[in-house]
Amino acid sequence: FFDLFVGEAILQCSLKINSFFLSLEMATRRVSSLLSQSVQPLRPCWHPVSGSVRRLTMASEVFVVSAARTPIGSFQGALSSIPAPRLGATVIRSVVAQAGIDGAQVGEVYMGNVLQAGIGQAPARQATLFADLPKTTPCTTVNKVCASGMKSIMLASQGLLCGSQDIMVAGGMESMSNVPYLLPKGRGGFGYGDQKVVDGIVLDGLTDVYNEFHMGCCAENTAKVHSITREDQDAFAIESYTRSAAATEAGVLKAEITPVTVSPGRGKPDVVVAEDEEFKKVKFDKIPKLRTVFQADGGTVTAANASTLNDGAAAVLLMNSAAVERTGAKPLAKIRGFGDAAMEPIDFPIAPAAAVPVALKNAGVMAEDIDLWEINEAFSVVVLANMKILGVPLEKVNVNGGAVSLGHPIGMSGARLVVHLAHQLKKGQLGCASICNGGGGASAIVLEGL
């Protein structure tokens, strides 16, 4: 009986092995057959808005057709009653109108947003529909911390270059005034004793997760490593405020700002906010006297030489070359190249110095070819350190002020830099914008004025 049992088992195993090799041979023949066939062209894809069939074709260039931002509101200031998606809707609506196209022609929307707690699901989707674009418009929210707005523009540019879309809107939005406080243990029950309330701004926007300290501590480290003094940073902050005030007074920023109407309620008349709010609050005589925030002994970073908490949104409408020709659009600028870089989280302030060379290389230009530089002023030391590493003169950097004086709504700021360059570059001029982000990253982009 045992011999019969073993013999039957061996027979069954042999049959299964033979069946396996037969299946393997058939699969191999099938793969060989597929590989021997000629490569088929991309199938046409159905465009749900126009109802037409469109083939995917690679585009050679991407253009900034229109660019807009809201005024930047102070923390708990003029724009504090408006949630981030509503601010985003304002600029989306504006760039579509400025481009002179119907909203149905926008193939997709990317919007950066960092502090999403309490906003409601899919912030970019909200902004798109509140801007009255069709419900068939695909939307994506991007979170790369402070670089979110710029990264949204870079991702949209890639989509246009690949030919998956020919018209897109991209940008960023943030309402830091509306970020809620968090109860980390509330879901599971507090139990006994006092409990901690956590500031959502600090936790999700301003804390280095890996070293478990505020981003300002990273700034202090950069100041120490690169020998940048408190006096250097205060002088830069004063220059930033001075430039922002001069640009506003001269009307330089008007073309990029879309006014926001705020309804106070209770029968009060609407208020139109048309200028940035933050730079008007500076008291120059107090700047040298302020205490350092993140390092008591030997510290250099203060509330005056760092950026502030703010509200705002910015966006651009992008087209590839085929769409520009088809619509007869008159672009503001052309995107020449872009790139990202990353390093140790504590060194995030100098990450732009690594991202900029990538963007310049992809654009096929050199640093000396750049006419205007925008380096986000998360802290004064960020710009000073990157200028030092890159060898860029102050005369070409943030010529109309930056985040120290204008404000830093973190999901918006990267897009604001692009909006500003698009409006400021003269025909043939080149501009490079770069922004660092928490975790050790940075993004950079090169534009050419048209």
Coordinates of C-alpha atoms in Angstrom, one line a residue, residues 59-395:
A59 CA 5.3 69.6 -26.7
S60 CA 8.6 71.5 -27.0
E61 CA 7.9 74.6 -24.9
V62 CA 5.7 75.8 -22.0
F63 CA 4.5 79.4 -21.7
V64 CA 3.2 81.5 -18.8
V65 CA 0.2 83.1 -20.4
S66 CA -1.2 84.9 -17.4
A67 CA -0.1 85.2 -13.7
A68 CA -1.9 86.6 -10.7
R69 CA -1.8 86.7 -6.9
T70 CA -3.9 88.0 -4.1
P71 CA -2.5 90.7 -1.8
I72 CA -0.7 89.1 1.1
G73 CA -2.7 89.5 4.3
S74 CA -1.2 89.6 7.8
F75 CA -1.8 86.9 10.4
Q76 CA -5.4 87.5 11.6
G77 CA -5.5 90.4 9.3
A78 CA -7.4 91.7 6.3
L79 CA -7.9 88.3 4.6
S80 CA -8.3 86.1 7.7
S81 CA -12.0 85.5 7.2
I82 CA -11.4 83.8 3.8
P83 CA -10.4 80.1 3.7
A84 CA -7.4 79.0 1.5
P85 CA -9.6 77.4 -1.2
R86 CA -11.6 80.6 -1.6
L87 CA -8.3 82.6 -2.0
G88 CA -7.2 80.0 -4.5
A89 CA -10.4 80.4 -6.4
T90 CA -9.8 84.1 -6.7
V91 CA -6.5 83.7 -8.5
I92 CA -7.7 80.8 -10.7
R93 CA -10.6 82.9 -11.9
S94 CA -8.3 85.8 -12.5
V95 CA -5.7 84.0 -14.6
V96 CA -8.4 82.3 -16.8
A97 CA -10.0 85.8 -17.4
Q98 CA -6.7 87.4 -18.1
A99 CA -5.8 84.6 -20.6
G100 CA -9.1 85.4 -22.5
I101 CA -10.2 81.8 -22.6
D102 CA -13.2 79.8 -21.5
G103 CA -12.7 77.9 -18.2
A104 CA -13.7 74.7 -20.1
Q105 CA -10.5 74.9 -22.0
V106 CA -8.4 74.3 -18.8
G107 CA -7.4 70.7 -18.9
E108 CA -6.3 70.3 -15.3
V109 CA -5.5 72.2 -12.1
Y110 CA -2.6 71.8 -9.6
M111 CA -2.6 73.9 -6.4
G112 CA -0.2 73.8 -3.6
N113 CA -1.5 73.8 0.0
V114 CA 0.4 72.8 3.1
L115 CA -1.8 73.4 6.2
Q116 CA -4.8 71.3 5.2
A117 CA -6.3 70.5 8.6
G118 CA -9.9 71.7 8.9
I119 CA -10.1 73.0 5.3
G120 CA -12.2 70.1 4.0
Q121 CA -11.3 67.5 1.5
A122 CA -9.4 68.1 -1.8
P123 CA -8.5 71.8 -1.4
A124 CA -7.4 72.2 -5.0
R125 CA -10.8 70.7 -6.1
Q126 CA -12.6 73.3 -3.9
A127 CA -10.6 76.2 -5.4
T128 CA -11.3 75.0 -8.9
L129 CA -15.0 74.6 -8.5
F130 CA -15.3 77.8 -6.5
A131 CA -13.7 79.5 -9.5
D132 CA -16.5 78.2 -11.7
L133 CA -14.5 75.9 -13.8
P134 CA -16.3 72.8 -15.1
K135 CA -16.9 69.9 -12.7
T136 CA -15.1 67.7 -15.3
T137 CA -11.8 69.5 -14.5
P138 CA -9.3 67.1 -12.9
C139 CA -7.6 68.7 -9.8
T140 CA -4.6 67.8 -7.6
T141 CA -3.4 69.3 -4.3
V142 CA 0.4 69.4 -3.9
N143 CA 2.2 69.5 -0.6
K144 CA 6.0 70.1 -0.8
V145 CA 5.9 72.5 2.2
C146 CA 7.1 75.9 1.2
A147 CA 7.9 74.8 -2.3
S148 CA 4.3 73.5 -2.9
G149 CA 3.3 76.4 -5.2
M150 CA 6.4 76.2 -7.3
K151 CA 6.3 72.4 -7.5
S152 CA 2.7 72.6 -8.7
I153 CA 3.9 74.8 -11.6
M154 CA 6.7 72.4 -12.4
L155 CA 4.4 69.4 -12.4
A156 CA 1.9 71.2 -14.6
S157 CA 4.8 72.1 -17.0
Q158 CA 5.7 68.4 -17.2
G159 CA 2.2 67.5 -18.1
L160 CA 2.2 70.0 -20.8
L161 CA 5.5 68.9 -22.2
C162 CA 4.3 65.3 -22.2
G163 CA 1.3 66.3 -24.2
S164 CA -1.3 64.9 -21.7
Q165 CA -2.7 68.5 -21.5
D166 CA -2.3 71.6 -23.5
I167 CA -3.7 74.2 -21.0
M168 CA -3.3 74.0 -17.2
V169 CA -3.6 76.2 -14.2
A170 CA -1.1 75.8 -11.3
G171 CA -0.3 77.7 -8.1
G172 CA -0.5 77.7 -4.4
M173 CA -2.7 78.9 -1.5
E174 CA -2.6 79.2 2.3
S175 CA -4.6 80.8 5.1
M176 CA -2.4 80.5 8.1
S177 CA -5.0 82.5 10.1
N178 CA -7.4 79.7 9.8
V179 CA -5.2 76.7 10.8
P180 CA -6.8 75.0 13.8
Y181 CA -5.2 73.8 17.1
L182 CA -5.0 70.0 17.4
L183 CA -5.8 67.6 20.3
P184 CA -3.4 64.7 19.5
K185 CA -4.9 62.3 22.1
G186 CA -8.5 63.4 21.8
R187 CA -9.4 60.5 19.5
G188 CA -8.5 57.8 21.9
G189 CA -9.7 59.6 25.1
F190 CA -7.8 61.9 27.4
G191 CA -8.0 59.9 30.5
Y192 CA -6.8 61.7 33.6
G193 CA -5.0 65.0 34.0
D194 CA -4.2 68.1 31.9
Q195 CA -3.7 67.6 28.2
K196 CA -1.7 69.4 25.5
V197 CA -3.2 71.5 22.6
V198 CA -0.9 71.6 19.6
D199 CA -0.6 74.5 17.1
G200 CA -1.2 73.1 13.6
I201 CA 0.9 75.8 12.0
V202 CA 4.0 74.8 14.1
L203 CA 3.5 71.1 13.9
D204 CA 2.7 70.7 10.2
G205 CA 4.4 73.7 8.7
L206 CA 7.3 74.9 10.8
T207 CA 8.8 71.9 12.7
D208 CA 11.8 69.8 11.5
V209 CA 10.4 66.3 12.1
Y210 CA 13.9 64.6 12.1
N211 CA 15.6 66.9 14.6
E212 CA 12.4 67.7 16.5
F213 CA 12.9 71.4 16.6
H214 CA 11.6 74.6 14.9
M215 CA 12.8 75.5 11.4
G216 CA 14.4 78.6 13.0
C217 CA 16.9 76.4 14.7
C218 CA 18.0 75.2 11.2
A219 CA 18.4 78.9 10.2
E220 CA 20.6 79.5 13.3
N221 CA 22.7 76.6 12.3
T222 CA 23.1 78.0 8.8
A223 CA 24.1 81.4 10.2
K224 CA 26.8 79.8 12.3
V225 CA 28.2 77.5 9.6
H226 CA 28.3 80.4 7.0
S227 CA 29.4 83.1 9.4
I228 CA 26.4 85.3 8.9
T229 CA 25.8 87.8 11.7
R230 CA 22.8 89.2 13.4
E231 CA 23.7 92.6 11.9
D232 CA 23.9 91.1 8.4
Q233 CA 20.4 89.7 8.8
D234 CA 18.9 92.9 10.2
A235 CA 20.4 94.9 7.4
F236 CA 19.0 92.5 4.8
A237 CA 15.5 92.7 6.5
I238 CA 15.6 96.5 6.5
E239 CA 16.5 96.4 2.8
S240 CA 13.6 94.0 2.1
Y241 CA 11.1 96.2 3.8
T242 CA 12.5 99.3 2.0
R243 CA 12.2 97.6 -1.4
S244 CA 8.7 96.3 -0.8
A245 CA 7.5 99.8 0.2
A246 CA 9.2 101.4 -2.8
A247 CA 7.7 98.9 -5.2
T248 CA 4.2 99.4 -3.8
E249 CA 4.5 103.1 -3.9
A250 CA 5.7 103.0 -7.5
G251 CA 2.9 100.7 -8.6
V252 CA 5.3 98.0 -9.6
L253 CA 3.2 95.2 -8.0
K254 CA -0.2 96.3 -9.3
A255 CA -0.1 94.2 -12.5
E256 CA 0.3 91.0 -10.5
I257 CA -2.2 91.6 -7.7
T258 CA -5.9 90.7 -8.0
P259 CA -7.9 92.6 -5.4
V260 CA -9.9 90.5 -2.9
T261 CA -13.4 91.6 -1.7
V262 CA -14.0 90.9 1.9
S263 CA -17.5 90.9 3.4
P264 CA -17.4 91.8 7.1
G265 CA -21.0 90.9 7.6
R266 CA -23.6 92.4 10.0
G267 CA -24.6 95.0 7.5
K268 CA -21.2 96.4 7.1
P269 CA -20.0 97.4 3.6
D270 CA -17.6 95.2 1.7
V271 CA -13.9 96.0 1.9
V272 CA -11.6 95.7 -1.2
V273 CA -8.1 94.6 -0.2
A274 CA -5.7 95.6 -3.0
E275 CA -2.3 96.0 -1.4
D276 CA 0.0 93.8 0.7
E277 CA -0.5 94.3 4.4
E278 CA 2.6 93.1 6.2
F279 CA 5.3 95.6 5.1
K280 CA 3.3 98.5 6.5
K281 CA 3.8 97.3 10.1
V282 CA 7.5 97.6 10.3
K283 CA 9.2 99.8 13.0
F284 CA 12.8 100.2 11.9
D285 CA 14.0 101.6 15.2
K286 CA 13.0 98.4 17.0
I287 CA 14.7 95.9 14.7
P288 CA 18.2 96.0 16.3
K289 CA 16.6 95.7 19.8
L290 CA 14.5 92.6 19.4
R291 CA 15.4 89.5 21.2
T292 CA 16.5 86.4 19.3
V293 CA 13.8 83.8 19.1
F294 CA 15.4 80.3 18.7
Q295 CA 18.7 80.7 20.5
A296 CA 19.1 82.8 23.6
D297 CA 22.9 83.0 23.8
G298 CA 24.6 83.9 20.6
G299 CA 21.4 83.7 18.5
T300 CA 20.9 85.8 15.3
V301 CA 17.3 85.1 14.1
T302 CA 14.6 87.5 15.3
A303 CA 11.0 88.1 14.5
A304 CA 12.1 91.1 12.3
N305 CA 14.7 89.3 10.1
A306 CA 12.5 86.2 9.6
S307 CA 9.3 85.9 7.5
T308 CA 5.9 86.2 9.1
L309 CA 2.7 84.1 9.2
N310 CA 0.3 85.2 6.4
D311 CA -2.6 84.5 4.1
G312 CA -2.7 84.5 0.3
A313 CA -2.8 82.7 -3.1
A314 CA -1.1 82.8 -6.4
A315 CA -1.5 81.1 -9.8
V316 CA -0.4 81.0 -13.4
L317 CA -2.2 79.8 -16.5
L318 CA 0.2 77.7 -18.6
M319 CA 0.0 76.6 -22.3
N320 CA 2.2 74.5 -24.5
S321 CA 3.2 75.9 -27.9
A322 CA 0.3 74.3 -29.7
A323 CA -2.3 75.9 -27.4
V324 CA -0.6 79.3 -27.7
E325 CA -0.8 79.1 -31.5
R326 CA -4.4 77.8 -31.5
T327 CA -5.7 80.4 -29.0
G328 CA -3.6 83.3 -30.2
A329 CA -2.5 83.9 -26.6
K330 CA 0.2 86.6 -25.8
P331 CA 2.4 84.9 -23.1
L332 CA 4.2 86.9 -20.4
A333 CA 7.1 84.4 -20.2
K334 CA 8.5 81.1 -21.3
I335 CA 9.6 78.4 -18.8
R336 CA 13.1 77.5 -19.8
G337 CA 13.8 74.8 -17.2
F338 CA 13.4 73.7 -13.6
G339 CA 14.8 71.3 -11.0
D340 CA 14.7 70.0 -7.5
A341 CA 17.4 69.1 -5.0
A342 CA 17.6 67.8 -1.4
M343 CA 20.1 67.4 1.4
E344 CA 20.3 67.0 5.2
P345 CA 17.1 68.3 6.8
I346 CA 18.9 70.7 9.0
D347 CA 20.5 72.3 5.9
F348 CA 17.2 73.1 4.2
P349 CA 18.1 76.9 4.2
I350 CA 20.9 76.3 1.7
A351 CA 19.1 73.7 -0.5
P352 CA 18.3 76.4 -3.2
A353 CA 22.1 76.5 -3.9
A354 CA 21.8 72.9 -4.9
A355 CA 18.5 73.2 -6.8
V356 CA 19.5 76.3 -8.8
P357 CA 22.4 74.6 -10.7
V358 CA 20.0 71.8 -11.7
A359 CA 17.4 74.3 -13.1
L360 CA 20.1 76.3 -14.9
K361 CA 21.5 73.2 -16.5
N362 CA 18.1 72.1 -17.7
A363 CA 17.5 75.6 -19.0
G364 CA 20.8 75.6 -20.9
V365 CA 22.0 78.8 -19.2
M366 CA 24.7 80.0 -16.7
A367 CA 24.3 81.9 -13.5
E368 CA 25.8 85.0 -15.1
D369 CA 23.1 84.9 -17.7
I370 CA 20.4 85.6 -15.1
D371 CA 19.0 89.1 -14.9
L372 CA 16.7 88.8 -12.0
W373 CA 16.8 86.4 -9.0
E374 CA 14.1 85.5 -6.6
I375 CA 15.2 83.6 -3.6
N376 CA 12.4 83.1 -1.0
E377 CA 13.1 84.9 2.2
A378 CA 11.9 82.3 4.7
F379 CA 14.6 83.9 6.9
S380 CA 17.1 86.6 5.9
V381 CA 19.9 84.2 6.5
V382 CA 18.4 81.9 3.7
V383 CA 19.0 84.5 1.0
L384 CA 22.3 85.7 2.4
A385 CA 23.7 82.1 2.6
N386 CA 22.5 81.2 -0.9
M387 CA 23.8 84.5 -2.4
K388 CA 27.2 83.7 -0.8
I389 CA 27.3 80.1 -2.2
L390 CA 26.0 81.0 -5.7
G391 CA 28.0 84.2 -6.0
V392 CA 24.9 86.3 -6.8
P393 CA 24.9 90.1 -6.1
L394 CA 22.3 91.7 -3.9
E395 CA 21.5 94.1 -6.7

